[in-house]
Amino acid sequence: MADDGLLRNMITDESVDLMRRRIGFPNPTLRTGAIDEPWNLACTDDAVRRFAICIGDDNPLFVDPDYAKGTRWGGVIAPPAFEKSMGINRNPVMDPDEAKITSKALRGIQLFHSGGENFYYAPIMEGTKLYRSRFVKAVEDKPSEFSGRSVIVTNGLCLWDQNDKVLVDGVDWFIHAERKKKSGDAKAKYAKEEPASYTDEDLAEIEAAYDNEYRRGADTLYMEDCTVGQELPKMVKGPLTVTDLINLHMGAGWLIYGNWPNRLAYENRKKLRGFYSRDEYNAWDTVQRVHWDKELADKVGVRMMYDIGPVRQFHISNFLTNFAGDDSFIHRIKFEFRRFNYIGDVTWMTGEITEVSVDETLGPKIEVALRGTNQRGIENIRATATILVASKKHGPVKLPESPKPTEHRAK
C-alpha cells in the first residue's frame, strides 16, 4: 500500500524468511544509493577535526594536531564511531538470482537503529584507509509495544585497513516495525510523552553542566586509582535540535543512505525507490526527513520528530573519551537506544565503574556501565564499555590483537 509514495507493507512470514536467506550477505534495507563511497575515503586529521566538532566535541586529541603530537599516539586519533564515516564497500557478493528474489525482504517496513556492539583494536589515524563489509547475521521475530509485530535484524560489521588489519568489528541492531499512524489511545506507551519544554531555571542547569563538563586529557587514568562503584562525571547533551542533526551529517556524512541533492537525488531514487515519498509540494524527497518533518513522523507512527541512532552513539563516544583521557584505549562499546530521543529532548549521561581487573590477554582494564536519561526521567541510552587503562605496576596500555577479517566479504 502507498500513501503519497510512502510504502506501508505488513511484516509477513515470507518477508522474514527472505531476510533470513540474506544471512552472510548484505541487508537489502541498508543500501547505498547513487554514490557507493564513504564520506571519508581515508582518514585525515582534518576529517577527524570536522567530525569531532560536528558532534559537539572539541577535545584537542581530536582537533589539534600540535597537541596530539605530544601524546602517546604521536598524532591525531579518531574518536570511537568515526569509522561510521568510512569504509570502502567490500560487501560479499550474492548470487544474482538469489539477490533479486530476496531484495524485497522487509521492504516498506519502518527501520529503527536500536543499538550495537563494537570492538576496537587500534586507533584510526591520518592515512588510514578502511574497507568495510556489512552483512546479515541473525533475524529474530519480536512483539513490539510500539508497532505490534517487529523484527530485529543483527547486522555484522567489519572494517580493515590497507594492510588487511581489522581495526573495528562488531554488530548493529535494527528494528523493522510496521508503519502506521500514531495511536490516539491515551494509554499507549508513547502517547504519554509530551514535547519538551524548559523554564529559564532548567536551561540554567543545562548551561551550568556545559560550563563544568569534565575532560581528563593528559591526566593519565591508572587502574590503581579506579574502584568499583566509582561514578563517572555527569555530562549533558541537548536540547536536541534539527541544527544538531545538520551538524552530525556535516561531520559524518549520510552514513548508510546517501541523501544527495538535485540530479543526484533523482539518481538516488532510481536505486532506492522505497526510500523516497512525496512531500507537501508533491515533490519527491527522502523519507529520512522523518527526523525533521513532523508530518512524516506522524505518518510513520512516531509521536514527534526524533534523532537517528548515531546521535546517541556519538554521545556515548564523547562521554567515554572525556573520562578515559589521552592515554587509555576504548576497546569495546555495547550500546542500546531505548525509547525515542525527540527533537527538543535533553540527555543526561551518567555512569559508574563496574569492574577493575587485569585480564590475561588485554592487561589492566575497567568495565563501565553508562546510561542516558531524558528530562522526563526516562532512560534513552543504556551502554557498557571496556576501557584499557595504564597501570603503575603493569605499565602503559597495550593494544589488543586484531582478529582476522570476516569471511563474509568480497573475494
mmCIF file of C-alpha atoms in Angstrom:
data_model
loop_
_atom_site.group_PDB
_atom_site.id
_atom_site.type_symbol
_atom_site.label_atom_id
_atom_site.label_comp_id
_atom_site.label_asym_id
_atom_site.label_seq_id
_atom_site.Cartn_x
_atom_site.Cartn_y
_atom_site.Cartn_z
ATOM 1 C CA MET A 1 0.000 0.000 0.000
ATOM 2 C CA ALA A 2 1.248 3.538 -0.693
ATOM 3 C CA ASP A 3 0.401 6.954 0.773
ATOM 4 C CA ASP A 4 1.984 9.815 -1.203
ATOM 5 C CA GLY A 5 4.597 7.279 -2.261
ATOM 6 C CA LEU A 6 5.238 6.113 1.318
ATOM 7 C CA LEU A 7 5.324 2.320 1.270
ATOM 8 C CA ARG A 8 3.412 0.677 4.105
ATOM 9 C CA ASN A 9 3.822 -3.064 3.961
ATOM 10 C CA MET A 10 2.983 -5.613 6.623
ATOM 11 C CA ILE A 11 5.537 -7.962 8.149
ATOM 12 C CA THR A 12 4.819 -11.443 6.831
ATOM 13 C CA ASP A 13 6.413 -14.820 7.448
ATOM 14 C CA GLU A 14 7.515 -14.777 3.829
ATOM 15 C CA SER A 15 9.300 -11.396 4.151
ATOM 16 C CA VAL A 16 11.048 -12.574 7.336
ATOM 17 C CA ASP A 17 12.159 -15.760 5.585
ATOM 18 C CA LEU A 18 13.518 -13.680 2.695
ATOM 19 C CA MET A 19 15.654 -11.728 5.170
ATOM 20 C CA ARG A 20 16.919 -14.963 6.725
ATOM 21 C CA ARG A 21 18.046 -16.064 3.265
ATOM 22 C CA ARG A 22 20.314 -13.000 3.299
ATOM 23 C CA ILE A 23 22.348 -14.261 6.293
ATOM 24 C CA GLY A 24 26.011 -13.866 5.373
ATOM 25 C CA PHE A 25 25.136 -11.294 2.710
ATOM 26 C CA PRO A 26 24.160 -7.598 2.678
ATOM 27 C CA ASN A 27 20.865 -6.460 4.185
ATOM 28 C CA PRO A 28 18.764 -5.113 1.260
ATOM 29 C CA THR A 29 17.196 -2.457 3.522
ATOM 30 C CA LEU A 30 20.642 -0.918 4.256
ATOM 31 C CA ARG A 31 21.643 0.035 0.734
ATOM 32 C CA THR A 32 23.575 2.988 -0.558
ATOM 33 C CA GLY A 33 22.206 4.961 -3.471
ATOM 34 C CA ALA A 34 23.818 6.605 -6.482
ATOM 35 C CA ILE A 35 27.159 7.083 -4.721
ATOM 36 C CA ASP A 36 28.580 3.963 -3.120
ATOM 37 C CA GLU A 37 31.554 5.620 -1.463
ATOM 38 C CA PRO A 38 32.047 6.596 2.193
ATOM 39 C CA TRP A 39 32.145 10.207 3.348
ATOM 40 C CA ASN A 40 35.850 9.745 4.089
ATOM 41 C CA LEU A 41 37.782 7.531 1.682
ATOM 42 C CA ALA A 42 40.761 7.827 4.023
ATOM 43 C CA CYS A 43 41.329 9.294 7.451
ATOM 44 C CA THR A 44 42.842 12.764 7.647
ATOM 45 C CA ASP A 45 43.437 14.998 10.638
ATOM 46 C CA ASP A 46 41.022 17.489 9.112
ATOM 47 C CA ALA A 47 38.282 14.882 8.660
ATOM 48 C CA VAL A 48 38.632 13.863 12.315
ATOM 49 C CA ARG A 49 38.540 17.511 13.359
ATOM 50 C CA ARG A 50 35.337 18.158 11.401
ATOM 51 C CA PHE A 51 33.716 15.003 12.775
ATOM 52 C CA ALA A 52 34.584 15.808 16.388
ATOM 53 C CA ILE A 53 33.402 19.409 16.206
ATOM 54 C CA CYS A 54 30.188 18.416 14.426
ATOM 55 C CA ILE A 55 29.271 16.015 17.246
ATOM 56 C CA GLY A 56 29.994 18.742 19.814
ATOM 57 C CA ASP A 57 33.447 17.566 20.928
ATOM 58 C CA ASP A 58 36.471 19.896 20.749
ATOM 59 C CA ASN A 59 38.893 17.567 22.556
ATOM 60 C CA PRO A 60 42.407 18.649 21.427
ATOM 61 C CA LEU A 61 43.368 14.987 20.956
ATOM 62 C CA PHE A 62 40.959 15.014 18.010
ATOM 63 C CA VAL A 63 41.110 18.608 16.765
ATOM 64 C CA ASP A 64 44.631 19.950 17.471
ATOM 65 C CA PRO A 65 47.494 18.161 15.635
ATOM 66 C CA ASP A 66 50.175 20.018 17.617
ATOM 67 C CA TYR A 67 48.644 18.887 20.902
ATOM 68 C CA ALA A 68 48.107 15.337 19.657
ATOM 69 C CA LYS A 69 51.776 15.004 18.617
ATOM 70 C CA GLY A 70 52.712 15.230 22.287
ATOM 71 C CA THR A 71 50.526 12.281 23.310
ATOM 72 C CA ARG A 72 51.427 8.582 23.330
ATOM 73 C CA TRP A 73 49.805 8.287 19.887
ATOM 74 C CA GLY A 74 52.105 10.799 18.224
ATOM 75 C CA GLY A 75 49.272 12.429 16.325
ATOM 76 C CA VAL A 76 45.533 12.953 15.999
ATOM 77 C CA ILE A 77 43.431 9.835 16.537
ATOM 78 C CA ALA A 78 39.770 9.435 15.675
ATOM 79 C CA PRO A 79 37.231 9.001 18.476
ATOM 80 C CA PRO A 80 35.171 5.800 18.538
ATOM 81 C CA ALA A 81 32.347 5.853 15.961
ATOM 82 C CA PHE A 82 34.334 7.957 13.459
ATOM 83 C CA GLU A 83 34.542 4.718 11.484
ATOM 84 C CA LYS A 84 30.877 5.195 10.575
ATOM 85 C CA SER A 85 32.064 7.853 8.112
ATOM 86 C CA MET A 86 34.499 5.403 6.486
ATOM 87 C CA GLY A 87 34.620 2.027 4.777
ATOM 88 C CA ILE A 88 35.032 1.321 1.054
ATOM 89 C CA ASN A 89 32.401 -1.257 0.155
ATOM 90 C CA ARG A 90 33.649 -4.840 0.172
ATOM 91 C CA ASN A 91 30.316 -6.469 0.942
ATOM 92 C CA PRO A 92 30.053 -10.152 -0.028
ATOM 93 C CA VAL A 93 28.506 -10.661 -3.459
ATOM 94 C CA MET A 94 25.326 -12.746 -3.577
ATOM 95 C CA ASP A 95 24.202 -14.954 -6.449
ATOM 96 C CA PRO A 96 22.335 -12.527 -8.761
ATOM 97 C CA ASP A 97 19.170 -14.614 -8.949
ATOM 98 C CA GLU A 98 19.032 -15.113 -5.174
ATOM 99 C CA ALA A 99 19.816 -11.425 -4.625
ATOM 100 C CA LYS A 100 16.875 -10.416 -6.831
ATOM 101 C CA ILE A 101 14.454 -12.824 -5.130
ATOM 102 C CA THR A 102 15.422 -11.655 -1.626
ATOM 103 C CA SER A 103 15.806 -7.949 -2.446
ATOM 104 C CA LYS A 104 12.288 -7.187 -1.166
ATOM 105 C CA ALA A 105 12.881 -8.660 2.294
ATOM 106 C CA LEU A 106 11.007 -6.445 4.803
ATOM 107 C CA ARG A 107 10.547 -3.796 2.113
ATOM 108 C CA GLY A 108 8.234 -0.936 3.117
ATOM 109 C CA ILE A 109 8.758 -1.648 6.829
ATOM 110 C CA GLN A 110 9.936 1.267 9.011
ATOM 111 C CA LEU A 111 13.502 0.881 10.216
ATOM 112 C CA PHE A 112 14.932 1.984 13.592
ATOM 113 C CA HIS A 113 18.585 1.670 14.648
ATOM 114 C CA SER A 114 18.342 0.186 18.146
ATOM 115 C CA GLY A 115 21.993 -0.286 19.084
ATOM 116 C CA GLY A 116 25.030 -2.466 18.575
ATOM 117 C CA GLU A 117 28.365 -3.598 19.955
ATOM 118 C CA ASN A 118 31.750 -2.615 18.534
ATOM 119 C CA PHE A 119 35.270 -3.803 19.290
ATOM 120 C CA TYR A 120 38.255 -1.533 18.577
ATOM 121 C CA TYR A 121 41.786 -2.855 18.055
ATOM 122 C CA ALA A 122 43.868 0.169 17.051
ATOM 123 C CA PRO A 123 43.295 3.894 16.610
ATOM 124 C CA ILE A 124 42.278 5.275 13.219
ATOM 125 C CA MET A 125 44.847 7.901 12.199
ATOM 126 C CA GLU A 126 45.998 10.058 9.280
ATOM 127 C CA GLY A 127 46.438 7.967 6.123
ATOM 128 C CA THR A 128 44.328 5.001 7.241
ATOM 129 C CA LYS A 129 42.072 3.656 4.516
ATOM 130 C CA LEU A 130 39.303 1.344 5.668
ATOM 131 C CA TYR A 131 37.412 -1.344 3.778
ATOM 132 C CA ARG A 132 34.011 -2.444 5.046
ATOM 133 C CA SER A 133 31.771 -5.464 4.942
ATOM 134 C CA ARG A 134 28.229 -5.321 6.310
ATOM 135 C CA PHE A 135 26.080 -8.460 6.303
ATOM 136 C CA VAL A 136 23.077 -10.073 7.982
ATOM 137 C CA LYS A 137 23.996 -12.257 10.979
ATOM 138 C CA ALA A 138 20.636 -13.071 12.563
ATOM 139 C CA VAL A 139 16.907 -12.369 12.149
ATOM 140 C CA GLU A 140 14.547 -12.504 15.154
ATOM 141 C CA ASP A 141 10.779 -12.023 15.329
ATOM 142 C CA LYS A 142 9.792 -9.844 18.287
ATOM 143 C CA PRO A 143 6.471 -8.447 19.560
ATOM 144 C CA SER A 144 6.637 -4.649 19.972
ATOM 145 C CA GLU A 145 4.727 -2.270 22.250
ATOM 146 C CA PHE A 146 5.189 0.353 19.548
ATOM 147 C CA SER A 147 4.027 -1.408 16.390
ATOM 148 C CA GLY A 148 2.666 -4.886 17.138
ATOM 149 C CA ARG A 149 4.906 -7.215 15.153
ATOM 150 C CA SER A 150 8.517 -6.277 14.601
ATOM 151 C CA VAL A 151 11.717 -7.965 13.517
ATOM 152 C CA ILE A 152 15.219 -7.432 14.909
ATOM 153 C CA VAL A 153 17.957 -7.890 12.331
ATOM 154 C CA THR A 154 21.520 -8.240 13.596
ATOM 155 C CA ASN A 155 23.977 -6.941 11.002
ATOM 156 C CA GLY A 156 27.612 -7.929 11.172
ATOM 157 C CA LEU A 157 30.218 -5.225 10.574
ATOM 158 C CA CYS A 158 33.948 -5.496 9.889
ATOM 159 C CA LEU A 159 36.409 -2.745 8.936
ATOM 160 C CA TRP A 160 40.016 -3.470 7.989
ATOM 161 C CA ASP A 161 42.821 -1.292 6.688
ATOM 162 C CA GLN A 162 45.007 -1.405 3.574
ATOM 163 C CA ASN A 163 47.247 -3.949 5.340
ATOM 164 C CA ASP A 164 44.302 -6.311 5.987
ATOM 165 C CA LYS A 165 44.387 -5.462 9.697
ATOM 166 C CA VAL A 166 40.989 -5.278 11.392
ATOM 167 C CA LEU A 167 40.566 -2.008 13.275
ATOM 168 C CA VAL A 168 36.865 -2.337 14.145
ATOM 169 C CA ASP A 169 34.338 -5.152 14.114
ATOM 170 C CA GLY A 170 31.001 -5.813 15.736
ATOM 171 C CA VAL A 171 27.272 -5.726 15.087
ATOM 172 C CA ASP A 172 24.430 -3.251 14.617
ATOM 173 C CA TRP A 173 20.830 -3.989 15.561
ATOM 174 C CA PHE A 174 17.939 -2.639 13.517
ATOM 175 C CA ILE A 175 14.275 -2.974 14.411
ATOM 176 C CA HIS A 176 11.915 -3.306 11.454
ATOM 177 C CA ALA A 177 8.421 -2.175 12.519
ATOM 178 C CA GLU A 178 5.246 -1.745 10.505
ATOM 179 C CA ARG A 179 4.464 1.856 9.534
ATOM 180 C CA LYS A 180 1.194 3.131 10.931
ATOM 181 C CA LYS A 181 -0.198 6.454 12.069
ATOM 182 C CA LYS A 182 0.303 7.242 15.743
ATOM 183 C CA SER A 183 -2.210 5.824 18.174
ATOM 184 C CA GLY A 184 -4.827 8.062 19.717
ATOM 185 C CA ASP A 185 -5.016 5.735 22.717
ATOM 186 C CA ALA A 186 -4.049 7.824 25.749
ATOM 187 C CA LYS A 187 -2.872 4.633 27.478
ATOM 188 C CA ALA A 188 -0.409 3.819 24.718
ATOM 189 C CA LYS A 189 3.191 3.724 25.923
ATOM 190 C CA TYR A 190 4.436 6.561 23.720
ATOM 191 C CA ALA A 191 1.256 8.669 23.764
ATOM 192 C CA LYS A 192 2.168 9.926 27.246
ATOM 193 C CA GLU A 193 5.381 11.571 26.057
ATOM 194 C CA GLU A 194 4.788 15.273 25.597
ATOM 195 C CA PRO A 195 7.110 17.636 23.706
ATOM 196 C CA ALA A 196 9.938 19.108 25.762
ATOM 197 C CA SER A 197 9.524 22.476 27.436
ATOM 198 C CA TYR A 198 12.054 24.271 29.645
ATOM 199 C CA THR A 199 11.982 27.063 32.190
ATOM 200 C CA ASP A 200 14.836 29.544 32.485
ATOM 201 C CA GLU A 201 15.926 27.610 35.575
ATOM 202 C CA ASP A 202 16.025 24.347 33.582
ATOM 203 C CA LEU A 203 18.181 25.966 30.912
ATOM 204 C CA ALA A 204 20.485 27.460 33.554
ATOM 205 C CA GLU A 205 21.049 23.941 34.951
ATOM 206 C CA ILE A 206 21.921 22.631 31.481
ATOM 207 C CA GLU A 207 24.282 25.522 30.804
ATOM 208 C CA ALA A 208 25.989 25.038 34.168
ATOM 209 C CA ALA A 209 26.603 21.402 33.240
ATOM 210 C CA TYR A 210 28.182 22.523 29.961
ATOM 211 C CA ASP A 211 30.368 25.010 31.850
ATOM 212 C CA ASN A 212 31.564 22.219 34.135
ATOM 213 C CA GLU A 213 31.950 19.413 31.566
ATOM 214 C CA TYR A 214 34.797 17.132 32.629
ATOM 215 C CA ARG A 215 37.677 16.193 30.324
ATOM 216 C CA ARG A 216 40.611 14.167 31.679
ATOM 217 C CA GLY A 217 43.043 14.921 28.860
ATOM 218 C CA ALA A 218 46.700 14.315 29.745
ATOM 219 C CA ASP A 219 45.914 13.309 33.360
ATOM 220 C CA THR A 220 46.565 9.571 32.962
ATOM 221 C CA LEU A 221 43.832 7.231 34.207
ATOM 222 C CA TYR A 222 45.554 4.489 36.233
ATOM 223 C CA MET A 223 43.935 1.206 37.162
ATOM 224 C CA GLU A 224 45.062 1.659 40.749
ATOM 225 C CA ASP A 225 43.006 4.860 41.036
ATOM 226 C CA CYS A 226 39.783 3.145 39.919
ATOM 227 C CA THR A 227 37.275 1.480 42.243
ATOM 228 C CA VAL A 228 34.100 -0.486 41.656
ATOM 229 C CA GLY A 229 31.109 1.811 42.122
ATOM 230 C CA GLN A 230 33.083 4.957 41.284
ATOM 231 C CA GLU A 231 30.826 7.377 39.429
ATOM 232 C CA LEU A 232 31.824 8.979 36.142
ATOM 233 C CA PRO A 233 31.409 12.762 35.843
ATOM 234 C CA LYS A 234 27.925 13.679 34.646
ATOM 235 C CA MET A 235 27.520 15.077 31.131
ATOM 236 C CA VAL A 236 24.606 16.756 29.363
ATOM 237 C CA LYS A 237 23.612 16.727 25.697
ATOM 238 C CA GLY A 238 20.821 18.855 24.258
ATOM 239 C CA PRO A 239 18.204 20.129 23.995
ATOM 240 C CA LEU A 240 18.325 18.260 20.673
ATOM 241 C CA THR A 241 17.711 20.481 17.647
ATOM 242 C CA VAL A 242 17.415 19.990 13.894
ATOM 243 C CA THR A 243 20.629 22.044 13.721
ATOM 244 C CA ASP A 244 22.342 19.290 15.711
ATOM 245 C CA LEU A 245 21.262 16.765 13.058
ATOM 246 C CA ILE A 246 22.595 19.006 10.286
ATOM 247 C CA ASN A 247 25.932 19.249 12.099
ATOM 248 C CA LEU A 248 26.126 15.499 12.545
ATOM 249 C CA HIS A 249 25.691 14.916 8.814
ATOM 250 C CA MET A 250 28.250 17.658 8.043
ATOM 251 C CA GLY A 251 30.814 15.712 10.072
ATOM 252 C CA ALA A 252 29.849 12.101 9.399
ATOM 253 C CA GLY A 253 28.135 12.277 6.020
ATOM 254 C CA TRP A 254 24.901 10.424 5.349
ATOM 255 C CA LEU A 255 26.234 7.221 6.956
ATOM 256 C CA ILE A 256 24.341 4.316 5.351
ATOM 257 C CA TYR A 257 21.993 6.080 2.947
ATOM 258 C CA GLY A 258 23.120 8.791 0.545
ATOM 259 C CA ASN A 259 20.580 11.618 0.563
ATOM 260 C CA TRP A 260 22.109 13.739 -2.165
ATOM 261 C CA PRO A 261 20.650 16.903 -3.756
ATOM 262 C CA ASN A 262 19.236 17.795 -7.180
ATOM 263 C CA ARG A 263 20.181 15.407 -10.010
ATOM 264 C CA LEU A 264 21.953 13.088 -7.581
ATOM 265 C CA ALA A 265 18.708 12.837 -5.588
ATOM 266 C CA TYR A 266 16.966 11.757 -8.801
ATOM 267 C CA GLU A 267 19.688 9.175 -9.458
ATOM 268 C CA ASN A 268 19.395 8.020 -5.863
ATOM 269 C CA ARG A 269 15.653 7.497 -6.221
ATOM 270 C CA LYS A 270 16.223 5.222 -9.215
ATOM 271 C CA LYS A 271 18.144 2.860 -6.934
ATOM 272 C CA LEU A 272 16.208 3.429 -3.683
ATOM 273 C CA ARG A 273 12.601 3.989 -4.762
ATOM 274 C CA GLY A 274 11.215 2.821 -1.427
ATOM 275 C CA PHE A 275 13.324 5.416 0.371
ATOM 276 C CA TYR A 276 11.503 8.370 -1.204
ATOM 277 C CA SER A 277 7.975 9.721 -0.823
ATOM 278 C CA ARG A 278 6.024 12.815 -1.902
ATOM 279 C CA ASP A 279 6.313 15.892 0.260
ATOM 280 C CA GLU A 280 3.764 18.672 0.862
ATOM 281 C CA TYR A 281 4.586 20.132 -2.581
ATOM 282 C CA ASN A 282 4.030 16.759 -4.287
ATOM 283 C CA ALA A 283 7.782 16.565 -4.929
ATOM 284 C CA TRP A 284 9.916 13.535 -4.104
ATOM 285 C CA ASP A 285 12.098 13.681 -1.010
ATOM 286 C CA THR A 286 13.953 11.170 1.156
ATOM 287 C CA VAL A 287 11.952 9.509 3.934
ATOM 288 C CA GLN A 288 14.916 10.223 6.208
ATOM 289 C CA ARG A 289 13.257 13.619 6.635
ATOM 290 C CA VAL A 290 11.143 11.835 9.242
ATOM 291 C CA HIS A 291 13.798 13.186 11.604
ATOM 292 C CA TRP A 292 12.991 16.824 10.785
ATOM 293 C CA ASP A 293 9.494 16.639 9.246
ATOM 294 C CA LYS A 294 6.757 16.373 11.879
ATOM 295 C CA GLU A 295 4.052 15.450 9.368
ATOM 296 C CA LEU A 296 6.038 12.498 8.059
ATOM 297 C CA ALA A 297 6.918 11.376 11.585
ATOM 298 C CA ASP A 298 3.177 11.241 12.251
ATOM 299 C CA LYS A 299 2.618 9.200 9.082
ATOM 300 C CA VAL A 300 5.086 6.500 10.147
ATOM 301 C CA GLY A 301 3.568 6.339 13.631
ATOM 302 C CA VAL A 302 6.048 8.324 15.753
ATOM 303 C CA ARG A 303 4.675 11.000 18.042
ATOM 304 C CA MET A 304 7.305 13.633 17.250
ATOM 305 C CA MET A 305 10.433 14.125 15.141
ATOM 306 C CA TYR A 306 13.311 12.121 16.574
ATOM 307 C CA ASP A 307 17.059 11.560 16.301
ATOM 308 C CA ILE A 308 18.978 8.977 14.303
ATOM 309 C CA GLY A 309 20.801 6.274 16.273
ATOM 310 C CA PRO A 310 24.301 7.703 15.717
ATOM 311 C CA VAL A 311 23.321 10.844 17.679
ATOM 312 C CA ARG A 312 23.332 8.798 20.863
ATOM 313 C CA GLN A 313 26.216 6.596 19.750
ATOM 314 C CA PHE A 314 28.304 9.763 19.396
ATOM 315 C CA HIS A 315 27.122 10.962 22.844
ATOM 316 C CA ILE A 316 28.498 7.722 24.307
ATOM 317 C CA SER A 317 31.802 8.159 22.466
ATOM 318 C CA ASN A 318 32.202 11.736 23.758
ATOM 319 C CA PHE A 319 31.312 10.705 27.313
ATOM 320 C CA LEU A 320 33.820 7.828 27.319
ATOM 321 C CA THR A 321 36.736 9.701 25.736
ATOM 322 C CA ASN A 322 36.293 12.610 28.148
ATOM 323 C CA PHE A 323 36.578 10.204 31.072
ATOM 324 C CA ALA A 324 39.267 7.886 29.663
ATOM 325 C CA GLY A 325 41.724 10.645 28.715
ATOM 326 C CA ASP A 326 44.602 10.613 26.258
ATOM 327 C CA ASP A 327 46.445 7.508 27.471
ATOM 328 C CA SER A 328 43.635 4.947 27.703
ATOM 329 C CA PHE A 329 42.135 2.933 24.842
ATOM 330 C CA ILE A 330 38.434 2.155 24.483
ATOM 331 C CA HIS A 331 38.292 -1.465 23.321
ATOM 332 C CA ARG A 332 34.576 -2.278 23.440
ATOM 333 C CA ILE A 333 31.297 -0.361 23.442
ATOM 334 C CA LYS A 334 27.896 -2.019 23.625
ATOM 335 C CA PHE A 335 25.075 0.471 23.174
ATOM 336 C CA GLU A 336 21.284 0.297 23.258
ATOM 337 C CA PHE A 337 18.938 3.086 22.191
ATOM 338 C CA ARG A 338 15.861 2.858 24.386
ATOM 339 C CA ARG A 339 12.704 4.755 23.528
ATOM 340 C CA PHE A 340 12.758 7.717 21.164
ATOM 341 C CA ASN A 341 15.011 10.740 21.579
ATOM 342 C CA TYR A 342 12.745 13.516 20.284
ATOM 343 C CA ILE A 343 13.716 16.900 18.935
ATOM 344 C CA GLY A 344 13.821 19.151 21.999
ATOM 345 C CA ASP A 345 14.891 16.409 24.410
ATOM 346 C CA VAL A 346 17.859 16.635 26.772
ATOM 347 C CA THR A 347 20.015 13.608 27.597
ATOM 348 C CA TRP A 348 21.860 13.443 30.914
ATOM 349 C CA MET A 349 24.782 10.982 30.703
ATOM 350 C CA THR A 350 25.849 9.159 33.877
ATOM 351 C CA GLY A 351 27.889 6.053 34.577
ATOM 352 C CA GLU A 352 29.908 4.019 37.025
ATOM 353 C CA ILE A 353 32.831 1.602 37.106
ATOM 354 C CA THR A 354 31.576 -1.984 37.487
ATOM 355 C CA GLU A 355 34.871 -3.904 37.358
ATOM 356 C CA VAL A 356 38.609 -3.284 37.785
ATOM 357 C CA SER A 357 40.890 -6.141 36.759
ATOM 358 C CA VAL A 358 43.986 -7.349 34.948
ATOM 359 C CA ASP A 359 42.943 -9.519 32.024
ATOM 360 C CA GLU A 360 45.346 -12.250 30.884
ATOM 361 C CA THR A 361 45.029 -11.091 27.267
ATOM 362 C CA LEU A 362 44.046 -7.423 27.446
ATOM 363 C CA GLY A 363 46.004 -6.375 30.516
ATOM 364 C CA PRO A 364 44.718 -3.752 33.012
ATOM 365 C CA LYS A 365 41.150 -2.722 32.237
ATOM 366 C CA ILE A 366 37.985 -1.337 33.686
ATOM 367 C CA GLU A 367 34.375 -2.075 32.792
ATOM 368 C CA VAL A 368 31.882 0.762 32.950
ATOM 369 C CA ALA A 369 28.095 0.948 32.722
ATOM 370 C CA LEU A 370 26.519 4.056 31.198
ATOM 371 C CA ARG A 371 23.023 5.413 30.876
ATOM 372 C CA GLY A 372 21.297 8.360 29.324
ATOM 373 C CA THR A 373 18.178 9.830 30.907
ATOM 374 C CA ASN A 374 15.960 12.476 29.345
ATOM 375 C CA GLN A 375 14.156 15.394 31.008
ATOM 376 C CA ARG A 376 11.123 13.137 31.593
ATOM 377 C CA GLY A 377 13.269 10.857 33.780
ATOM 378 C CA ILE A 378 13.067 8.129 31.101
ATOM 379 C CA GLU A 379 16.149 6.118 30.158
ATOM 380 C CA ASN A 380 17.020 6.539 26.467
ATOM 381 C CA ILE A 381 20.557 5.097 26.402
ATOM 382 C CA ARG A 382 21.993 2.016 28.042
ATOM 383 C CA ALA A 383 25.617 1.077 27.384
ATOM 384 C CA THR A 384 28.623 -0.801 28.686
ATOM 385 C CA ALA A 385 32.272 -0.367 27.735
ATOM 386 C CA THR A 386 35.685 -1.917 28.247
ATOM 387 C CA ILE A 387 38.479 0.627 28.686
ATOM 388 C CA LEU A 388 42.123 -0.482 28.647
ATOM 389 C CA VAL A 389 43.962 1.641 31.187
ATOM 390 C CA ALA A 390 47.532 2.277 32.293
ATOM 391 C CA SER A 391 48.845 0.732 35.495
ATOM 392 C CA LYS A 392 51.503 1.950 37.907
ATOM 393 C CA LYS A 393 52.546 -1.700 38.297
ATOM 394 C CA HIS A 394 51.965 -3.142 34.812
ATOM 395 C CA GLY A 395 52.817 -0.136 32.656
ATOM 396 C CA PRO A 396 51.075 1.650 29.768
ATOM 397 C CA VAL A 397 48.189 0.340 27.712
ATOM 398 C CA LYS A 398 48.957 -2.324 25.108
ATOM 399 C CA LEU A 399 46.659 -2.518 22.109
ATOM 400 C CA PRO A 400 44.658 -5.737 21.700
ATOM 401 C CA GLU A 401 45.473 -8.248 18.983
ATOM 402 C CA SER A 402 43.288 -7.881 15.898
ATOM 403 C CA PRO A 403 41.198 -10.803 14.624
ATOM 404 C CA LYS A 404 41.246 -11.903 11.003
ATOM 405 C CA PRO A 405 38.876 -10.062 8.635
ATOM 406 C CA THR A 406 35.434 -11.604 8.313
ATOM 407 C CA GLU A 407 34.904 -14.432 5.843
ATOM 408 C CA HIS A 408 31.801 -12.534 4.711
ATOM 409 C CA ARG A 409 33.491 -10.104 2.348
ATOM 410 C CA ALA A 410 34.042 -9.727 -1.366
ATOM 411 C CA LYS A 411 36.695 -12.089 -2.689
#
